[in-house]
Coordinates of C-alpha atoms in Angstrom, one line a residue:
Chain A
M67 CA 0.0 0.0 0.0
A68 CA 3.0 2.2 -0.1
N69 CA 1.6 3.8 -3.2
A70 CA -1.9 4.4 -1.9
I71 CA -3.7 7.7 -1.3
L72 CA -5.9 6.9 1.7
V73 CA -9.0 9.0 2.1
V74 CA -10.5 9.1 5.6
G75 CA -14.2 8.9 4.8
E76 CA -16.9 10.1 7.1
V77 CA -20.4 8.7 7.4
A78 CA -23.5 10.5 8.6
E79 CA -27.0 9.0 8.7
G80 CA -25.8 5.9 7.0
A81 CA -24.3 7.6 3.9
L82 CA -20.9 9.0 2.9
V83 CA -20.8 12.7 3.6
P84 CA -20.3 15.1 0.6
I85 CA -16.8 16.1 1.6
S86 CA -15.7 12.5 1.5
A87 CA -17.0 12.0 -2.0
E88 CA -15.2 15.2 -2.9
L89 CA -11.9 13.9 -1.4
L90 CA -12.3 10.7 -3.4
G91 CA -12.7 12.7 -6.6
G92 CA -9.6 14.8 -5.6
A93 CA -7.6 11.7 -4.8
R94 CA -8.5 10.1 -8.2
R95 CA -7.2 13.2 -10.0
L96 CA -4.0 13.1 -8.0
A97 CA -3.5 9.4 -8.8
E98 CA -4.1 10.0 -12.5
G99 CA -1.2 9.0 -14.7
S100 CA 0.7 7.3 -11.9
D101 CA 0.7 3.9 -10.3
Q102 CA -1.0 5.2 -7.2
T103 CA -4.2 3.7 -6.0
V104 CA -7.0 5.4 -4.1
A105 CA -8.2 3.7 -0.9
C106 CA -10.9 4.8 1.5
V107 CA -11.1 4.0 5.2
L108 CA -14.3 4.3 7.1
L109 CA -14.3 4.5 10.9
G110 CA -17.4 4.2 13.0
S111 CA -20.1 1.8 14.1
G112 CA -22.3 0.1 11.6
V113 CA -20.5 1.8 8.7
E114 CA -19.6 -1.3 6.6
G115 CA -22.6 -0.8 4.4
V116 CA -21.1 2.5 3.2
A117 CA -17.9 0.9 1.8
Q118 CA -19.6 0.2 -1.5
E119 CA -20.6 3.9 -1.8
A120 CA -16.9 4.9 -1.3
I121 CA -16.0 2.6 -4.2
A122 CA -18.8 4.0 -6.3
F123 CA -17.3 7.5 -5.7
G124 CA -13.8 6.4 -6.9
A125 CA -12.0 4.3 -4.3
D126 CA -10.2 1.3 -5.7
E127 CA -10.7 -0.5 -2.4
A128 CA -12.2 0.3 1.0
F129 CA -11.2 -0.5 4.6
V130 CA -13.7 -0.6 7.4
V131 CA -12.9 -0.1 11.1
D132 CA -16.2 -1.0 12.7
D133 CA -16.3 -0.8 16.5
P134 CA -19.0 0.5 18.9
A135 CA -16.3 2.6 20.6
L136 CA -16.1 4.6 17.3
T137 CA -19.8 5.6 17.3
E138 CA -19.0 9.2 18.3
Y139 CA -15.7 11.0 17.7
N140 CA -13.3 10.9 20.6
S141 CA -9.8 12.1 19.8
D142 CA -8.0 9.4 21.9
V143 CA -10.1 6.5 20.6
Y144 CA -10.0 7.6 16.9
L145 CA -6.2 8.2 17.1
Q146 CA -5.7 4.7 18.3
A147 CA -7.8 3.4 15.4
M148 CA -6.1 5.5 12.8
L149 CA -2.6 4.5 14.1
K150 CA -3.6 0.9 13.5
V151 CA -4.8 1.7 10.0
A152 CA -1.7 3.7 9.2
E153 CA 0.5 0.8 10.5
Q154 CA -1.3 -1.8 8.6
L155 CA -1.6 0.0 5.3
S156 CA 1.5 2.3 5.3
P157 CA -0.1 4.7 2.8
A158 CA 1.9 7.3 0.9
M159 CA -0.7 9.9 1.7
I160 CA -3.6 10.4 4.1
L161 CA -6.3 12.9 3.2
F162 CA -8.9 14.2 5.7
G163 CA -11.7 16.7 5.2
Q164 CA -11.3 19.9 7.1
T165 CA -14.2 18.8 9.3
N166 CA -14.7 18.5 13.1
L167 CA -12.8 15.2 12.8
G168 CA -10.1 16.2 10.3
R169 CA -9.0 19.4 12.0
D170 CA -8.6 17.6 15.3
L171 CA -7.4 14.2 14.3
A172 CA -5.1 15.0 11.3
P173 CA -2.5 17.0 13.2
R174 CA -2.6 14.6 16.1
L175 CA -1.9 11.6 13.8
A176 CA 0.8 13.5 12.0
F177 CA 2.7 14.4 15.2
R178 CA 2.3 10.8 16.4
L179 CA 3.7 9.4 13.2
E180 CA 6.4 12.1 13.2
T181 CA 5.4 13.4 9.8
G182 CA 4.1 16.7 8.5
V183 CA 0.5 17.9 7.9
I184 CA -1.0 20.6 5.7
M185 CA -4.3 21.9 6.9
D186 CA -7.2 23.3 5.0
C187 CA -6.0 22.9 1.4
V188 CA -8.0 24.3 -1.4
E189 CA -5.9 23.0 -4.4
M190 CA -3.9 19.9 -4.8
T191 CA -1.5 18.8 -7.5
M192 CA 1.1 16.0 -7.6
E193 CA 4.8 16.5 -8.5
G194 CA 7.0 13.5 -8.5
G195 CA 4.8 11.6 -6.0
R196 CA 4.7 14.6 -3.6
L197 CA 1.5 16.5 -2.9
M198 CA 1.7 20.2 -3.6
A199 CA -1.1 21.6 -1.5
T200 CA -2.3 25.2 -1.8
R201 CA -3.9 26.8 1.3
P202 CA -5.1 30.3 2.1
C203 CA -3.2 32.1 4.9
Y204 CA -2.9 35.6 6.4
G205 CA -6.6 35.8 6.6
G206 CA -7.1 34.9 3.0
N207 CA -4.7 37.6 1.8
A208 CA -2.1 35.1 0.7
R209 CA -1.8 31.6 -0.6
A210 CA 0.9 29.2 0.5
V211 CA 2.0 26.1 -1.4
N212 CA 3.3 23.4 1.0
A213 CA 4.7 19.9 0.6
V214 CA 5.4 17.2 3.2
R215 CA 8.8 15.6 2.9
T216 CA 8.1 12.7 5.2
D217 CA 5.7 9.8 4.8
P218 CA 2.8 9.5 5.1
Q219 CA 2.0 12.9 3.7
I220 CA -1.0 14.1 5.6
A221 CA -3.4 16.9 4.6
T222 CA -6.9 18.2 5.3
V223 CA -9.0 19.5 2.5
R224 CA -11.6 22.3 2.6
A225 CA -15.2 21.3 1.7
K226 CA -16.3 22.1 -1.8
S227 CA -12.8 22.7 -3.1
Q228 CA -12.7 19.3 -5.0
D229 CA -15.3 18.0 -7.4
P230 CA -16.7 14.6 -6.7
L231 CA -16.9 12.0 -9.5
E232 CA -20.2 10.9 -10.8
R233 CA -21.4 8.0 -8.6
D234 CA -20.9 4.8 -10.5
D235 CA -22.4 1.8 -8.6
S236 CA -21.0 -0.6 -11.2
R237 CA -17.4 0.0 -9.9
Q238 CA -16.0 -3.0 -8.1
G239 CA -13.5 -3.0 -5.3
Q240 CA -12.4 -5.1 -2.3
V241 CA -13.7 -4.3 1.2
T242 CA -11.4 -5.3 4.0
K243 CA -12.1 -5.1 7.8
I244 CA -9.5 -3.8 10.1
D245 CA -9.7 -4.5 13.8
A246 CA -9.8 -1.3 15.9
G247 CA -8.5 -3.1 19.0
I248 CA -9.2 -0.1 21.2
D249 CA -7.3 -0.1 24.5
Q250 CA -9.8 1.7 26.7
A251 CA -7.2 2.0 29.5
A252 CA -5.2 4.4 27.3
V253 CA -8.2 6.6 26.6
R254 CA -7.9 9.8 28.7
V255 CA -10.4 12.0 27.0
K256 CA -14.1 11.7 27.8
V257 CA -16.9 13.3 25.9
T258 CA -19.6 14.2 28.4
E259 CA -22.1 16.2 26.3
R260 CA -22.8 17.0 22.7
K261 CA -25.3 19.7 21.6
G262 CA -26.3 20.2 18.0
M263 CA -26.9 23.6 16.7
T264 CA -30.3 23.4 15.2
A265 CA -29.9 25.8 12.3
E266 CA -33.0 26.6 10.4
G267 CA -32.9 26.0 6.7
V268 CA -29.6 25.2 4.9
R269 CA -26.4 24.8 6.9
L270 CA -23.9 27.5 6.0
E271 CA -20.9 25.2 5.3
D272 CA -23.0 22.9 3.1
A273 CA -24.8 25.5 1.2
D274 CA -24.2 25.9 -2.5
V275 CA -25.4 29.5 -2.4
V276 CA -24.8 31.9 0.6
V277 CA -26.3 35.4 1.0
S278 CA -24.4 37.4 3.6
A279 CA -25.0 40.8 4.9
G280 CA -23.1 43.4 6.9
R281 CA -23.6 46.2 9.3
G282 CA -24.6 48.5 6.4
L283 CA -28.1 47.0 6.7
G284 CA -28.6 49.3 9.6
G285 CA -30.6 47.0 11.9
P286 CA -31.5 43.3 12.5
E287 CA -35.1 43.9 11.2
N288 CA -33.6 44.5 7.8
F289 CA -32.4 40.9 7.5
D290 CA -36.0 40.1 6.5
V291 CA -35.3 41.1 2.9
I292 CA -32.0 39.2 3.0
E293 CA -33.8 36.1 4.1
E294 CA -36.4 36.5 1.3
L295 CA -33.6 36.7 -1.2
A296 CA -31.9 33.6 0.4
G297 CA -35.3 31.8 0.2
A298 CA -35.6 32.5 -3.5
L299 CA -32.1 31.2 -4.1
G300 CA -32.3 28.3 -1.7
A301 CA -29.4 29.8 0.0
A302 CA -28.1 29.9 3.6
V303 CA -27.8 33.3 5.3
G304 CA -24.4 34.5 6.6
A305 CA -23.3 37.7 8.3
S306 CA -20.2 39.8 9.0
R307 CA -18.5 39.8 12.3
A308 CA -19.9 43.3 13.1
V309 CA -23.4 42.1 12.6
C310 CA -22.9 39.2 15.0
D311 CA -21.0 41.4 17.6
L312 CA -24.0 43.7 17.6
G313 CA -26.2 40.7 18.3
W314 CA -28.3 41.1 15.1
R315 CA -27.6 37.5 14.1
P316 CA -26.3 34.5 16.1
V317 CA -22.6 34.0 16.2
S318 CA -23.1 30.7 14.3
D319 CA -24.0 32.8 11.2
Q320 CA -20.7 34.6 11.2
V321 CA -18.5 34.2 8.1
G322 CA -14.9 35.1 8.5
L323 CA -11.6 34.3 10.1
T324 CA -13.3 33.9 13.5
G325 CA -16.4 32.4 12.1
K326 CA -17.4 29.9 9.4
V327 CA -15.2 29.3 6.4
V328 CA -17.5 28.8 3.4
S329 CA -16.8 28.0 -0.3
P330 CA -20.1 28.0 -2.1
T331 CA -20.6 28.2 -5.8
L332 CA -22.3 31.6 -5.4
Y333 CA -21.6 34.0 -2.5
I334 CA -23.7 37.2 -2.5
A335 CA -22.2 39.9 -0.2
I336 CA -24.7 42.6 0.7
A337 CA -23.5 45.8 2.4
I338 CA -20.2 44.1 3.3
S339 CA -17.1 46.1 2.6
G340 CA -14.8 43.1 2.4
A341 CA -12.4 43.5 5.3
S342 CA -9.7 40.8 5.5
Q343 CA -11.4 39.4 8.5
H344 CA -14.5 38.6 6.4
M345 CA -12.7 37.6 3.2
A346 CA -10.8 34.9 5.2
G347 CA -14.2 33.2 5.5
C348 CA -15.5 33.5 1.9
S349 CA -12.5 33.9 -0.4
G350 CA -12.8 30.3 -1.4
S351 CA -16.2 30.9 -3.0
K352 CA -16.3 30.1 -6.7
N353 CA -18.3 33.3 -7.6
I354 CA -18.7 36.4 -5.4
V355 CA -21.4 38.9 -6.2
A356 CA -21.2 42.2 -4.3
I357 CA -24.0 44.8 -3.7
N358 CA -22.6 47.9 -2.1
K359 CA -23.2 51.6 -2.4
D360 CA -19.5 52.3 -2.1
P361 CA -17.8 51.7 -5.5
D362 CA -14.4 51.5 -3.9
A363 CA -15.4 48.8 -1.4
N364 CA -12.8 46.1 -1.3
I365 CA -15.4 43.4 -1.9
F366 CA -15.6 44.4 -5.5
K367 CA -12.0 43.4 -6.1
A368 CA -12.8 39.8 -5.3
S369 CA -16.2 39.8 -7.1
R370 CA -17.2 38.5 -10.4
F371 CA -20.4 40.7 -10.6
G372 CA -21.2 43.8 -8.7
I373 CA -24.0 46.3 -8.3
V374 CA -23.1 49.8 -6.9
E375 CA -26.3 50.7 -5.2
D376 CA -27.9 51.1 -1.8
Y377 CA -28.9 47.6 -0.8
A378 CA -32.4 48.8 0.3
K379 CA -33.2 49.7 -3.3
V380 CA -32.0 46.6 -5.0
V381 CA -32.4 43.5 -2.9
K382 CA -36.2 43.3 -3.1
P383 CA -36.2 43.7 -6.9
L384 CA -33.4 41.2 -7.1
T385 CA -35.5 38.7 -5.2
E386 CA -38.3 39.2 -7.6
A387 CA -36.0 39.0 -10.6
V388 CA -34.5 35.7 -9.3
Q389 CA -38.0 34.3 -8.9
R390 CA -38.8 35.2 -12.5
E391 CA -35.5 33.8 -13.8
K392 CA -36.0 30.6 -11.9
G393 CA -39.6 30.3 -12.8
G394 CA -38.9 30.9 -16.5
Chain B
M788 CA -1.8 25.0 39.4
H789 CA 0.8 26.2 36.8
I790 CA -0.6 27.3 33.4
V791 CA 1.5 28.2 30.4
V792 CA 0.0 30.3 27.7
C793 CA 1.6 30.4 24.3
V794 CA 1.5 33.8 22.6
K795 CA 2.7 34.6 19.1
Q796 CA 3.4 37.9 17.6
V797 CA 2.4 38.1 13.9
P798 CA 2.5 40.7 11.1
D799 CA -0.7 42.8 11.2
W800 CA -2.7 41.3 8.3
D801 CA -5.9 43.2 9.0
I802 CA -4.7 46.1 6.9
P803 CA -6.2 47.3 3.6
P804 CA -5.5 44.5 1.2
S805 CA -3.8 47.0 -1.1
S806 CA -1.0 47.4 1.4
F807 CA -0.6 43.7 2.0
K808 CA 2.6 42.7 0.3
V809 CA 4.5 39.4 -0.2
D810 CA 8.2 39.0 -1.1
E811 CA 7.7 36.0 -3.4
A812 CA 11.5 35.3 -3.7
A813 CA 12.0 35.2 0.1
K814 CA 8.5 33.6 0.6
R815 CA 7.7 36.1 3.3
V816 CA 5.0 38.7 4.1
V817 CA 6.4 42.2 4.1
S818 CA 4.7 44.6 6.6
P819 CA 4.2 48.1 5.3
P820 CA 6.5 50.6 7.0
G821 CA 5.2 51.8 10.4
V822 CA 2.8 48.9 10.8
A823 CA 3.8 47.1 14.0
P824 CA 3.3 43.4 14.5
V825 CA 0.2 42.4 16.6
R826 CA -0.6 39.7 19.1
S827 CA -2.3 36.8 17.3
Q828 CA -5.9 37.3 18.4
F829 CA -6.7 33.7 19.4
D830 CA -3.6 33.8 21.7
E831 CA -5.0 36.8 23.6
I832 CA -8.1 34.7 24.2
G833 CA -5.8 32.0 25.6
V834 CA -4.5 34.5 28.1
E835 CA -8.0 35.5 29.0
A836 CA -8.9 31.8 29.5
A837 CA -5.9 31.4 31.9
M838 CA -6.8 34.6 33.7
R839 CA -10.4 33.4 34.3
L840 CA -8.9 30.2 35.9
K841 CA -6.7 32.4 38.0
D842 CA -9.7 34.5 39.0
Q843 CA -11.3 31.4 40.4
S844 CA -8.1 30.0 42.0
P845 CA -5.8 32.9 42.9
D846 CA -2.9 30.6 43.8
T847 CA -2.7 29.7 40.1
K848 CA 0.6 30.7 38.4
V849 CA 0.3 31.9 34.8
T850 CA 3.5 31.9 32.6
I851 CA 3.4 33.6 29.2
M852 CA 5.7 31.9 26.7
S853 CA 6.5 33.3 23.3
M854 CA 8.9 32.1 20.7
G855 CA 10.1 34.8 18.3
P856 CA 12.5 37.7 17.9
E857 CA 13.3 40.2 20.6
E858 CA 10.1 42.3 19.8
A859 CA 8.0 39.4 20.9
R860 CA 8.7 40.7 24.4
D861 CA 5.9 43.3 23.7
A862 CA 3.4 40.5 23.4
I863 CA 4.6 39.0 26.6
K864 CA 4.5 42.4 28.4
H865 CA 0.9 42.9 27.3
S866 CA -0.1 39.5 28.6
L867 CA 1.7 40.2 31.9
A868 CA -0.4 43.4 32.1
M869 CA -3.5 41.3 31.7
G870 CA -2.5 39.7 35.0
A871 CA -0.1 36.9 34.1
D872 CA 2.7 36.2 36.6
E873 CA 5.8 35.4 34.6
G874 CA 7.2 35.8 31.0
L875 CA 9.4 33.5 29.0
L876 CA 10.9 34.5 25.7
L877 CA 12.3 31.8 23.5
T878 CA 14.6 33.5 21.1
D879 CA 17.5 32.2 18.9
P880 CA 18.5 32.5 15.3
L881 CA 17.8 28.7 15.1
F882 CA 14.1 29.4 15.9
E883 CA 13.6 31.3 12.7
D884 CA 11.9 29.6 9.7
L885 CA 10.8 26.5 11.6
D886 CA 8.0 24.2 10.5
W887 CA 5.2 23.2 12.8
Y888 CA 6.9 20.1 14.0
Q889 CA 9.9 22.1 15.0
I890 CA 7.8 24.8 16.6
A891 CA 6.0 22.3 18.7
L892 CA 9.3 20.7 19.6
V893 CA 10.8 24.0 20.9
L894 CA 7.6 24.9 22.8
S895 CA 7.1 21.4 24.3
T896 CA 10.8 21.2 25.4
A897 CA 10.4 24.6 27.1
V898 CA 7.3 23.3 28.9
K899 CA 9.3 20.3 30.2
K900 CA 12.0 22.6 31.4
L901 CA 9.6 24.8 33.3
D902 CA 8.5 24.0 36.8
A903 CA 5.7 21.4 37.0
V904 CA 3.3 22.6 34.3
D905 CA -0.3 21.4 34.6
F906 CA -2.0 23.1 31.7
V907 CA -0.8 24.6 28.4
I908 CA -3.3 26.9 26.6
C909 CA -2.8 28.0 23.0
G910 CA -5.0 29.9 20.5
R911 CA -6.8 27.6 18.1
Q912 CA -4.5 28.9 15.3
A913 CA -2.1 31.8 14.7
V914 CA -3.6 34.4 12.4
D915 CA -0.5 34.5 10.1
W916 CA -0.4 30.9 8.7
D917 CA -3.8 29.8 10.0
M918 CA -2.5 26.2 10.3
G919 CA -4.0 25.3 13.7
V920 CA -1.7 22.5 14.7
T921 CA 0.7 23.9 17.2
G922 CA -1.4 23.2 20.3
T923 CA -2.1 19.6 19.3
G924 CA 1.6 19.2 18.4
I925 CA 2.7 20.3 21.8
A926 CA 0.3 17.9 23.4
E927 CA 1.5 15.0 21.3
L928 CA 5.2 15.7 22.0
L929 CA 4.4 15.9 25.7
G930 CA 2.2 12.8 25.6
W931 CA -0.7 14.8 27.0
P932 CA -4.4 14.9 25.8
A933 CA -5.4 17.9 23.6
L934 CA -8.8 19.5 24.0
T935 CA -9.1 21.8 20.9
I936 CA -11.1 24.8 19.9
G937 CA -12.6 25.6 23.3
K938 CA -15.2 28.2 24.1
D939 CA -15.1 27.5 27.9
V940 CA -12.2 26.1 29.9
Q941 CA -12.6 24.9 33.5
V942 CA -10.6 22.9 35.9
N943 CA -12.5 20.7 38.4
D944 CA -10.6 18.6 40.9
G945 CA -7.6 18.1 38.6
T946 CA -9.7 17.5 35.5
A947 CA -9.8 19.9 32.6
V948 CA -13.3 20.4 31.2
V949 CA -13.5 22.2 27.9
E950 CA -16.6 23.0 25.9
R951 CA -15.5 22.7 22.2
V952 CA -16.9 24.5 19.3
L953 CA -17.9 22.2 16.5
M954 CA -19.0 23.2 13.0
D955 CA -22.6 22.3 13.9
G956 CA -22.7 22.5 17.6
F957 CA -20.8 22.1 20.8
E958 CA -19.4 19.3 22.8
T959 CA -18.0 19.1 26.3
V960 CA -14.8 17.0 26.8
E961 CA -12.7 16.3 29.8
A962 CA -9.3 14.9 30.6
P963 CA -7.2 14.7 33.7
L964 CA -4.4 17.2 34.0
P965 CA -1.8 17.8 32.5
V966 CA -3.5 18.7 29.3
V967 CA -3.2 21.1 26.4
A968 CA -6.3 23.2 25.4
T969 CA -6.7 25.5 22.4
V970 CA -9.3 28.2 22.5
S971 CA -11.5 30.1 20.1
N972 CA -13.0 33.6 20.0
E973 CA -16.3 32.2 21.2
L974 CA -14.7 32.2 24.7
G975 CA -15.2 36.0 24.9
E976 CA -13.2 39.2 24.6
P977 CA -9.8 39.3 26.3
R978 CA -9.6 41.7 29.2
Y979 CA -8.0 45.1 28.7
P980 CA -5.1 45.9 31.1
K981 CA -5.4 49.0 33.3
L982 CA -2.7 51.6 33.2
Q983 CA -1.4 50.6 36.6
Q984 CA -1.1 47.0 35.5
I985 CA 0.8 48.0 32.3
M986 CA 3.3 50.0 34.4
K987 CA 3.7 47.1 36.8
A988 CA 4.2 44.6 33.9
A989 CA 6.8 46.9 32.3
R990 CA 9.0 46.4 35.4
K991 CA 8.7 42.6 35.3
Q992 CA 11.7 40.6 34.2
V993 CA 11.2 38.3 31.2
T994 CA 13.2 35.1 31.2
V995 CA 15.1 34.4 28.0
W996 CA 16.0 30.9 26.8
S997 CA 18.0 30.0 23.7
A998 CA 18.1 26.8 21.8
A999 CA 21.1 25.7 23.8
D1000 CA 19.2 26.4 27.0
L1001 CA 16.7 23.8 25.8
G1002 CA 19.3 21.4 24.6
L1003 CA 18.2 21.8 21.0
D1004 CA 20.5 22.3 18.0
A1005 CA 20.5 22.5 14.2
S1006 CA 20.2 18.8 13.8
Q1007 CA 16.6 19.2 15.1
L1008 CA 15.9 22.8 14.0
G1009 CA 17.8 23.2 10.7
E1010 CA 16.3 23.3 7.3
E1011 CA 17.2 19.6 6.7
A1012 CA 15.0 18.6 9.7
R1013 CA 11.9 20.2 8.4
K1014 CA 9.0 17.8 7.6
L1015 CA 7.1 20.5 5.7
T1016 CA 8.4 22.7 3.0
L1017 CA 7.1 26.1 1.9
E1018 CA 7.2 25.9 -1.9
R1019 CA 5.6 29.2 -2.7
L1020 CA 3.9 32.2 -1.1
Y1021 CA 1.8 34.6 -3.2
I1022 CA -1.1 36.9 -3.3
P1023 CA -4.0 35.4 -5.3
V1024 CA -5.2 37.5 -8.1
S1025 CA -8.8 37.1 -9.1
D1026 CA -9.0 35.7 -12.6
S1027 CA -11.4 38.4 -13.8
E1028 CA -12.3 42.0 -13.2
C1029 CA -15.5 42.6 -11.5
E1030 CA -18.3 43.2 -13.9
I1031 CA -20.3 46.1 -12.6
I1032 CA -24.0 45.6 -13.6
E1033 CA -25.4 48.8 -14.9
G1034 CA -29.0 49.9 -15.3
D1035 CA -31.1 53.1 -15.3
T1036 CA -32.9 52.1 -12.1
P1037 CA -32.2 49.8 -9.2
E1038 CA -34.9 47.5 -10.5
E1039 CA -33.1 47.3 -13.9
K1040 CA -29.8 46.6 -12.3
A1041 CA -31.4 43.8 -10.2
Q1042 CA -33.0 42.3 -13.3
N1043 CA -29.7 42.5 -15.3
L1044 CA -27.9 40.8 -12.4
A1045 CA -30.4 38.0 -12.2
R1046 CA -30.1 37.5 -16.0
K1047 CA -26.3 37.3 -15.8
L1048 CA -26.5 34.8 -12.9
S1049 CA -28.9 32.7 -14.9
E1050 CA -26.8 32.8 -18.0
A1051 CA -23.8 31.8 -15.9
K1052 CA -25.9 28.9 -14.6
L1053 CA -25.4 30.2 -11.0
I1054 CA -29.1 30.2 -10.2

């Protein structure tokens, strides 16, 4: 397996999560034209049935570590399981999603294996068997290209930065079980409580379209028109830091360095100037549209389309126009 | 209880993007003249987390540790003014241009050399490279648990209890001391030092350790020992100019934008 790219797949509600399918697509493209293979490992409880799905999304083979102790993420338990996987498979590369699991487990695994890790990559290419990973830094102002010299090369990859392959259920691949063999005596961390945030509508990080608004709205009541536009677009609603600091929107809506990092296909920024703090959270978006009355606002520099206008005059008509375009 | 907080000084990146510059040959960010480095904001929250623990148990000792050039002393002094007890500056030409493994090696070695540390607190990530692995790395190299991205940090009877921020919620985790925790801005605003505290902190001595003091040398900290390489650093340029949608009225602009989005298959 010394030439395998190992994708750490994640399962939710009995199915492979979108980021894992994206990773498999990204791994396939990295392996193209080389003798490298793509493997997927699934950790959890009752996840064996998902192995075929990983193969359908591009894995040559799948490994399953199925253990009741892996039902919920616990860093100590998952680290033990991943160490076993790494030892047994000795992959050339291990890719995680930049998820709750990936951002916690990937660095831990890397330090334990005395290798390097590159976090939150948005672009990946292969040069002579080494991963060249591009990642935003300095609050999205700059991009760094990093490589790991040691093996395995470990990286986490930002959601929506890689395109998944078309699901092909006719693809065949071997599924192998790996025994987690968790030593409970060595588990020091205990998870005592878990609370979900019950966000209404579409989750920010999963949304294909995000409509965000800033302090320029003037008050929390003016978010009504933003929500209407989001509704017409099937979008999630985000907000700038200032808006959340003022308590107009919950902190969970904040897009930016100290909030959510989103990379939707379409990001509509309304009355947002585009401070570095905010851009750090949305610069990975494929298309940014800015609506701002200040023609010199920084947000226009990062945008594909822009309207220079007071938001209050243009958002309602835009909602209606979107409804017409979608209807027609 | 002895808490060590890691504080990093970083170039001020929250400046107008037009004045943000990169020297691509040197693979470094160049701060505009007159713009002083700043304390990485998540690290200040780390100091705040430690001070809240000290508020509850006044016999707690808080040591501020920073690795960097001589100017990093300013970051330490500010944290001392917030109420921390001691400052430790790790400075050495060998500490320049380290990768994260090497950074964690230096910091964890210093923690071992300090007197009986129970708790290390770091920011969730430094706001220069935004990598977010140093705290976990220190924990792994010390063999301690790491409780990451905390919004609330407590210690009950020798057990650290941290409420973690997840992408879709929160979870509470606990582990017996010694541990490493990393903290996020959801913890709350860092306290602002009073003038009297600033003056008191200015008189405090900051301990300085070099690589030799830590028993580390070029075989561990040199370029050859890096596990990660920086191949390139650049400022991304957007592929296209922004197309400003025109129209005689706001309604017309809105209609024209909707049409453009539809043509581009974005809606």
